[in-house]
Coordinates of C-alpha atoms in Angstrom, one line a residue:
M1 CA -7.2 -5.3 -22.4
R2 CA -9.4 -6.7 -19.3
E3 CA -10.9 -4.9 -16.9
S4 CA -9.9 -5.4 -13.1
R5 CA -11.4 -4.4 -10.0
G6 CA -8.9 -6.8 -7.6
W7 CA -7.3 -9.6 -6.9
V8 CA -9.1 -12.4 -4.6
P9 CA -11.9 -9.7 -3.5
A10 CA -10.9 -8.6 -0.1
P11 CA -11.7 -5.5 2.2
R12 CA -10.1 -2.3 1.4
L13 CA -6.5 -3.8 2.9
I14 CA -4.5 -1.2 0.4
R15 CA -7.0 1.8 0.5
S16 CA -6.7 2.0 4.8
R17 CA -3.0 0.5 5.0
A18 CA -0.2 0.7 2.3
G19 CA -2.5 4.0 0.8
S20 CA -3.0 5.8 3.7
A21 CA -2.3 9.7 3.6
G22 CA 0.6 9.5 5.8
T23 CA 2.5 7.0 3.8
T24 CA 2.3 9.6 0.9
A25 CA 5.6 9.5 0.0
V26 CA 5.5 5.9 -0.7
R27 CA 2.1 5.5 -1.6
I28 CA 2.7 7.7 -4.4
A29 CA 6.1 6.2 -5.5
A30 CA 4.6 2.5 -5.1
C31 CA 1.1 2.8 -6.5
A32 CA 1.7 1.1 -9.7
A33 CA 2.5 -2.3 -7.4
I34 CA -1.0 -2.1 -5.9
L35 CA -2.3 -2.9 -9.1
L36 CA -2.7 -6.4 -7.9
L37 CA -5.5 -5.2 -6.1
S38 CA -6.5 -2.2 -7.0
A39 CA -10.1 -0.8 -8.2
C40 CA -8.1 1.0 -11.5
S41 CA -9.9 -0.6 -15.1
A42 CA -7.7 -1.7 -18.1
V43 CA -4.3 -3.1 -16.0
Q44 CA -2.0 -2.7 -19.3
L45 CA -3.1 0.7 -19.8
G46 CA -3.2 1.8 -16.1
Y47 CA 0.3 0.3 -15.3
N48 CA 2.0 1.5 -18.7
S49 CA 0.6 5.1 -17.6
A50 CA 2.0 4.6 -14.2
D51 CA 5.1 6.4 -14.4
T52 CA 3.3 9.9 -15.7
L53 CA 0.6 9.4 -12.8
L54 CA 3.6 8.7 -10.0
R55 CA 5.1 11.8 -11.2
W56 CA 1.8 13.8 -11.0
R57 CA 0.9 12.8 -8.0
G58 CA 4.8 13.5 -6.6
E59 CA 4.3 17.3 -7.8
Q60 CA 1.1 17.6 -6.4
Y61 CA 1.9 16.6 -2.7
F62 CA 5.7 17.8 -2.4
D63 CA 5.9 20.6 -5.3
F64 CA 9.1 19.9 -6.3
Q65 CA 11.4 22.6 -8.3
G66 CA 13.7 22.3 -11.0
D67 CA 16.1 19.5 -10.5
Q68 CA 13.7 18.2 -7.8
S69 CA 11.3 17.0 -10.6
E70 CA 14.3 15.8 -12.7
A71 CA 15.3 14.2 -9.7
Y72 CA 12.3 12.7 -8.9
A73 CA 11.0 11.2 -12.4
A74 CA 14.6 9.8 -12.4
R75 CA 13.4 7.9 -9.1
V76 CA 10.5 7.0 -10.3
A77 CA 12.1 5.5 -13.9
N78 CA 14.2 3.2 -11.9
L79 CA 11.5 2.1 -9.7
M80 CA 9.2 0.8 -12.7
R81 CA 12.1 -0.7 -14.2
W82 CA 12.7 -2.4 -10.8
H83 CA 9.0 -3.6 -10.5
R84 CA 8.8 -4.5 -14.4
A85 CA 11.7 -6.8 -13.8
N86 CA 11.1 -8.5 -10.3
A87 CA 7.5 -7.7 -8.9
L88 CA 5.4 -8.1 -12.1
P89 CA 6.7 -12.5 -12.7
E90 CA 5.9 -12.6 -8.7
Y91 CA 2.3 -11.0 -8.8
A92 CA 2.1 -13.4 -12.1
K93 CA 3.1 -16.8 -10.0
S94 CA 0.6 -15.7 -7.0
V95 CA -2.4 -14.7 -9.6
R96 CA -1.7 -18.1 -11.2
D97 CA -1.7 -20.2 -7.8
A98 CA -4.8 -18.2 -7.2
A99 CA -6.8 -19.6 -10.4
R100 CA -5.9 -23.1 -9.2
R101 CA -7.0 -22.9 -5.5
I102 CA -10.3 -21.6 -7.0
E103 CA -10.9 -24.6 -8.8
R104 CA -10.4 -27.1 -6.2
G105 CA -12.4 -25.2 -4.4
L106 CA -11.7 -22.6 -0.8
S107 CA -10.2 -23.5 2.5
R108 CA -9.5 -20.6 4.9
D109 CA -5.7 -21.5 4.8
D110 CA -6.2 -20.1 0.9
L111 CA -7.4 -17.1 2.2
V112 CA -4.9 -16.6 4.6
W113 CA -2.2 -17.4 2.2
G114 CA -4.1 -14.7 -0.5
Y115 CA -4.1 -11.9 2.2
D116 CA -0.5 -12.9 3.3
S117 CA 0.6 -12.8 -0.2
V118 CA -0.5 -9.2 -0.7
R119 CA 1.1 -7.7 2.0
G120 CA 4.4 -9.3 1.2
H121 CA 4.2 -8.1 -2.0
I122 CA 3.1 -4.7 -1.1
R123 CA 5.8 -4.7 1.8
T124 CA 8.5 -5.5 -1.1
A125 CA 7.2 -2.7 -3.1
L126 CA 7.5 -0.2 -0.5
R127 CA 10.7 -0.9 0.4
A128 CA 12.3 -0.6 -3.0
A129 CA 10.1 2.7 -3.7
A130 CA 11.2 4.3 -0.1
G131 CA 14.5 3.3 -1.1
E132 CA 14.2 5.6 -4.1
V133 CA 13.2 8.7 -2.8
A134 CA 14.6 9.5 0.4
E135 CA 17.7 11.0 -0.3
L136 CA 14.9 13.4 -2.4
L137 CA 12.7 13.8 0.4
D138 CA 15.4 15.0 3.1
Q139 CA 15.7 17.9 0.6
L140 CA 12.5 19.2 1.1
T141 CA 11.8 23.1 1.7
P142 CA 9.5 24.6 4.5
A143 CA 7.3 25.9 1.9
Q144 CA 7.2 22.2 0.6
L145 CA 6.7 20.8 3.6
E146 CA 3.7 22.9 4.2
N147 CA 2.4 22.1 0.5
L148 CA 2.5 18.8 1.9
E149 CA 0.4 19.3 5.3
L150 CA -2.1 21.1 2.8
R151 CA -2.8 18.3 0.8
F152 CA -3.0 15.9 3.9
L153 CA -5.4 18.7 5.2
R154 CA -7.4 18.4 1.8
D155 CA -7.2 14.5 1.7
N156 CA -8.6 14.4 5.2
R157 CA -11.4 16.7 4.1
N158 CA -11.9 13.8 1.6
F159 CA -11.9 11.0 3.5
E160 CA -14.3 12.5 6.1
K161 CA -16.5 13.2 2.7
E162 CA -16.3 9.4 1.2
Q163 CA -16.2 7.2 4.5
L164 CA -17.7 9.1 7.3
A165 CA -20.6 10.8 5.8
G166 CA -24.1 9.2 6.5
T167 CA -25.8 7.1 9.2
L168 CA -24.1 4.1 10.2
E169 CA -26.9 1.8 8.7
E170 CA -26.5 3.9 5.2
R171 CA -22.3 3.0 5.5
R172 CA -23.2 -0.3 6.0
A173 CA -25.2 -0.4 3.1
Q174 CA -22.3 1.3 1.2
R175 CA -20.2 -1.2 2.3
V176 CA -22.1 -4.1 1.1
K177 CA -23.1 -2.5 -2.6
R178 CA -19.0 -2.4 -2.7
S179 CA -18.7 -5.8 -2.1
V180 CA -21.3 -7.2 -4.1
E181 CA -20.3 -5.1 -7.0
R182 CA -16.8 -6.5 -6.5
L183 CA -17.7 -10.2 -6.2
E184 CA -19.8 -9.6 -9.4
D185 CA -17.1 -8.6 -11.2
W186 CA -15.2 -11.9 -11.0
V187 CA -17.9 -14.5 -10.5
G188 CA -20.5 -13.0 -12.3
E189 CA -24.1 -12.3 -11.0
L190 CA -24.6 -13.4 -7.7
S191 CA -27.9 -15.2 -6.9
S192 CA -30.7 -14.1 -3.8
E193 CA -28.7 -16.3 -1.3
Q194 CA -25.6 -15.4 -2.2
L195 CA -26.9 -11.6 -2.2
E196 CA -28.2 -12.4 1.2
R197 CA -24.5 -14.0 3.1
V198 CA -22.8 -10.5 1.6
R199 CA -25.4 -8.0 3.4
R200 CA -24.9 -10.5 6.5
Y201 CA -21.5 -9.8 6.4
G202 CA -22.8 -6.4 6.0
A203 CA -24.2 -6.1 8.9
R204 CA -22.4 -8.4 11.3
A205 CA -18.6 -6.9 10.5
P206 CA -17.1 -3.8 12.4
M207 CA -16.9 -0.5 11.0
T208 CA -14.0 1.0 11.0
A209 CA -13.6 4.1 9.3
E210 CA -13.3 6.2 12.0
F211 CA -10.3 4.5 13.1
R212 CA -8.8 4.6 10.1
D213 CA -9.1 8.2 10.2
R214 CA -7.3 8.8 13.2
E215 CA -4.7 6.5 12.1
R216 CA -4.2 8.6 8.8
T217 CA -3.5 11.7 11.3
R218 CA -0.9 9.1 13.0
L219 CA 1.3 8.7 10.1
Q220 CA 0.7 11.8 8.6
R221 CA 2.1 13.4 11.8
G222 CA 5.0 11.1 11.5
L223 CA 6.1 11.5 8.1
V224 CA 5.7 15.0 8.7
E225 CA 8.0 14.9 11.7
M226 CA 10.4 13.0 9.9
L227 CA 10.4 14.7 6.9
K228 CA 11.9 18.3 9.1
A229 CA 13.9 16.3 11.0
R230 CA 16.0 15.7 7.9
E231 CA 15.6 11.7 8.6
A232 CA 14.2 10.1 5.9
R233 CA 17.4 8.5 4.8
E234 CA 17.5 6.9 7.9
Q235 CA 13.7 6.2 8.9
L236 CA 11.9 6.3 5.4
V237 CA 11.9 2.9 4.5
D238 CA 11.3 1.2 8.0
F239 CA 7.8 4.0 8.3
A240 CA 7.0 2.3 5.1
V241 CA 7.5 -1.2 5.1
H242 CA 5.9 -1.4 9.1
W243 CA 2.9 0.9 8.2
D244 CA 0.5 -1.2 10.3
R245 CA 3.1 -1.0 13.9
N246 CA 1.7 1.0 16.5
R247 CA -1.6 1.1 16.0
E248 CA -4.5 1.7 18.7
P249 CA -5.5 -2.1 20.0
E250 CA -9.1 -1.3 19.6
F251 CA -8.2 -0.5 15.9
E252 CA -6.1 -3.9 15.5
R253 CA -8.9 -6.0 16.7
A254 CA -11.4 -4.4 14.8
N255 CA -9.8 -5.3 12.0
R256 CA -9.2 -9.1 12.7
A257 CA -12.7 -9.1 13.7
N258 CA -13.4 -7.8 10.0
L259 CA -11.3 -9.9 8.1
E260 CA -12.4 -13.2 10.0
E261 CA -15.9 -12.3 8.8
Y262 CA -15.2 -11.8 5.4
F263 CA -13.0 -14.7 5.1
S264 CA -15.9 -16.7 6.7
M265 CA -18.4 -14.9 3.9
L266 CA -16.1 -16.0 1.0
L267 CA -16.2 -19.5 2.3
D268 CA -19.7 -19.6 2.3
L269 CA -19.8 -18.1 -0.9
D270 CA -17.2 -20.2 -2.3
R271 CA -19.5 -23.4 -1.4
M272 CA -22.5 -21.5 -3.3
L273 CA -20.5 -20.9 -6.5
T274 CA -22.0 -22.8 -9.8
P275 CA -19.9 -24.3 -12.0
A276 CA -20.3 -21.4 -14.4
Q277 CA -19.1 -19.0 -11.5
R278 CA -16.4 -20.6 -10.7
A279 CA -14.7 -21.2 -13.7
K280 CA -15.6 -17.5 -14.5
A281 CA -13.5 -16.6 -11.4
A282 CA -10.6 -18.4 -12.5
Q283 CA -10.3 -17.4 -15.7
R284 CA -10.5 -14.0 -14.7
M285 CA -7.1 -14.9 -12.5
R286 CA -5.6 -16.1 -15.6
E287 CA -6.0 -13.8 -17.7
L288 CA -4.5 -11.2 -15.0
A289 CA -1.7 -13.5 -14.4
E290 CA -1.5 -13.7 -18.3
D291 CA -1.6 -9.3 -17.9
F292 CA 1.3 -9.2 -15.3
A293 CA 3.4 -11.5 -16.8
M294 CA 3.0 -9.7 -20.1
L295 CA 3.6 -6.2 -18.7
A296 CA 7.2 -7.8 -17.1
R297 CA 8.5 -8.9 -20.7
E298 CA 7.9 -5.2 -22.0
I299 CA 11.2 -3.3 -22.0
R300 CA 11.1 0.1 -21.3

């Protein structure tokens, strides 16, 4: 089994959007799909344990009881069967395509394609997951909803510690460190010139943690209101698929600026790659594609 920290090295797209605590109802059921660019190690091991993780996370947030637990487990099993048969083959195709693009040299169109492909895969998985869990979530009791709100408060405190602590300079330095780790996982050790280009990205790209903190709260509030009104069957799919709708305009502008800076960095780094670095990145993509294809062939 090979370790993977992600697909095309990307900003925290999934964690800041699909992984927001406001979409926990769907994130729990769909997190297996996020293996495409997750920070999990050992893709096959992680995926084959995903049903256990999903059930555990569901119990944490919703405190399912008795028949609810059995119903949730059945919905997780349905989702995983769908995901293995339908989503994983698409992931494999996308990653093979990415390997070919890396081998020939990246263009901005390639980066846009990768970004859009990932978002498309995530939306498809979220649609399937929301459809599975919506009816069950309309049956939550007031005590279970209170448990959900308490979990959100805990998550928000953890987010504040992880993302908002320290000075702006310290947080930028942490972003550079994370970016270097992801890049080196794909291409090997970076040269001094390549490291300097990553540092320039860290210094220039907007910081968005404060926006994401407010967005988490907005989505959490929207989800809780939906569940209290017992409207998940009518609204949850749309809520999940369009997680990025109705954001603060300033947040949207900062996200676009951040993405443009990241694309610019990746294009510059692509031009700096040695033949060995390019070959390693392409090979890692092919290995990841084979992992997805192998998982899709397994019958569960």
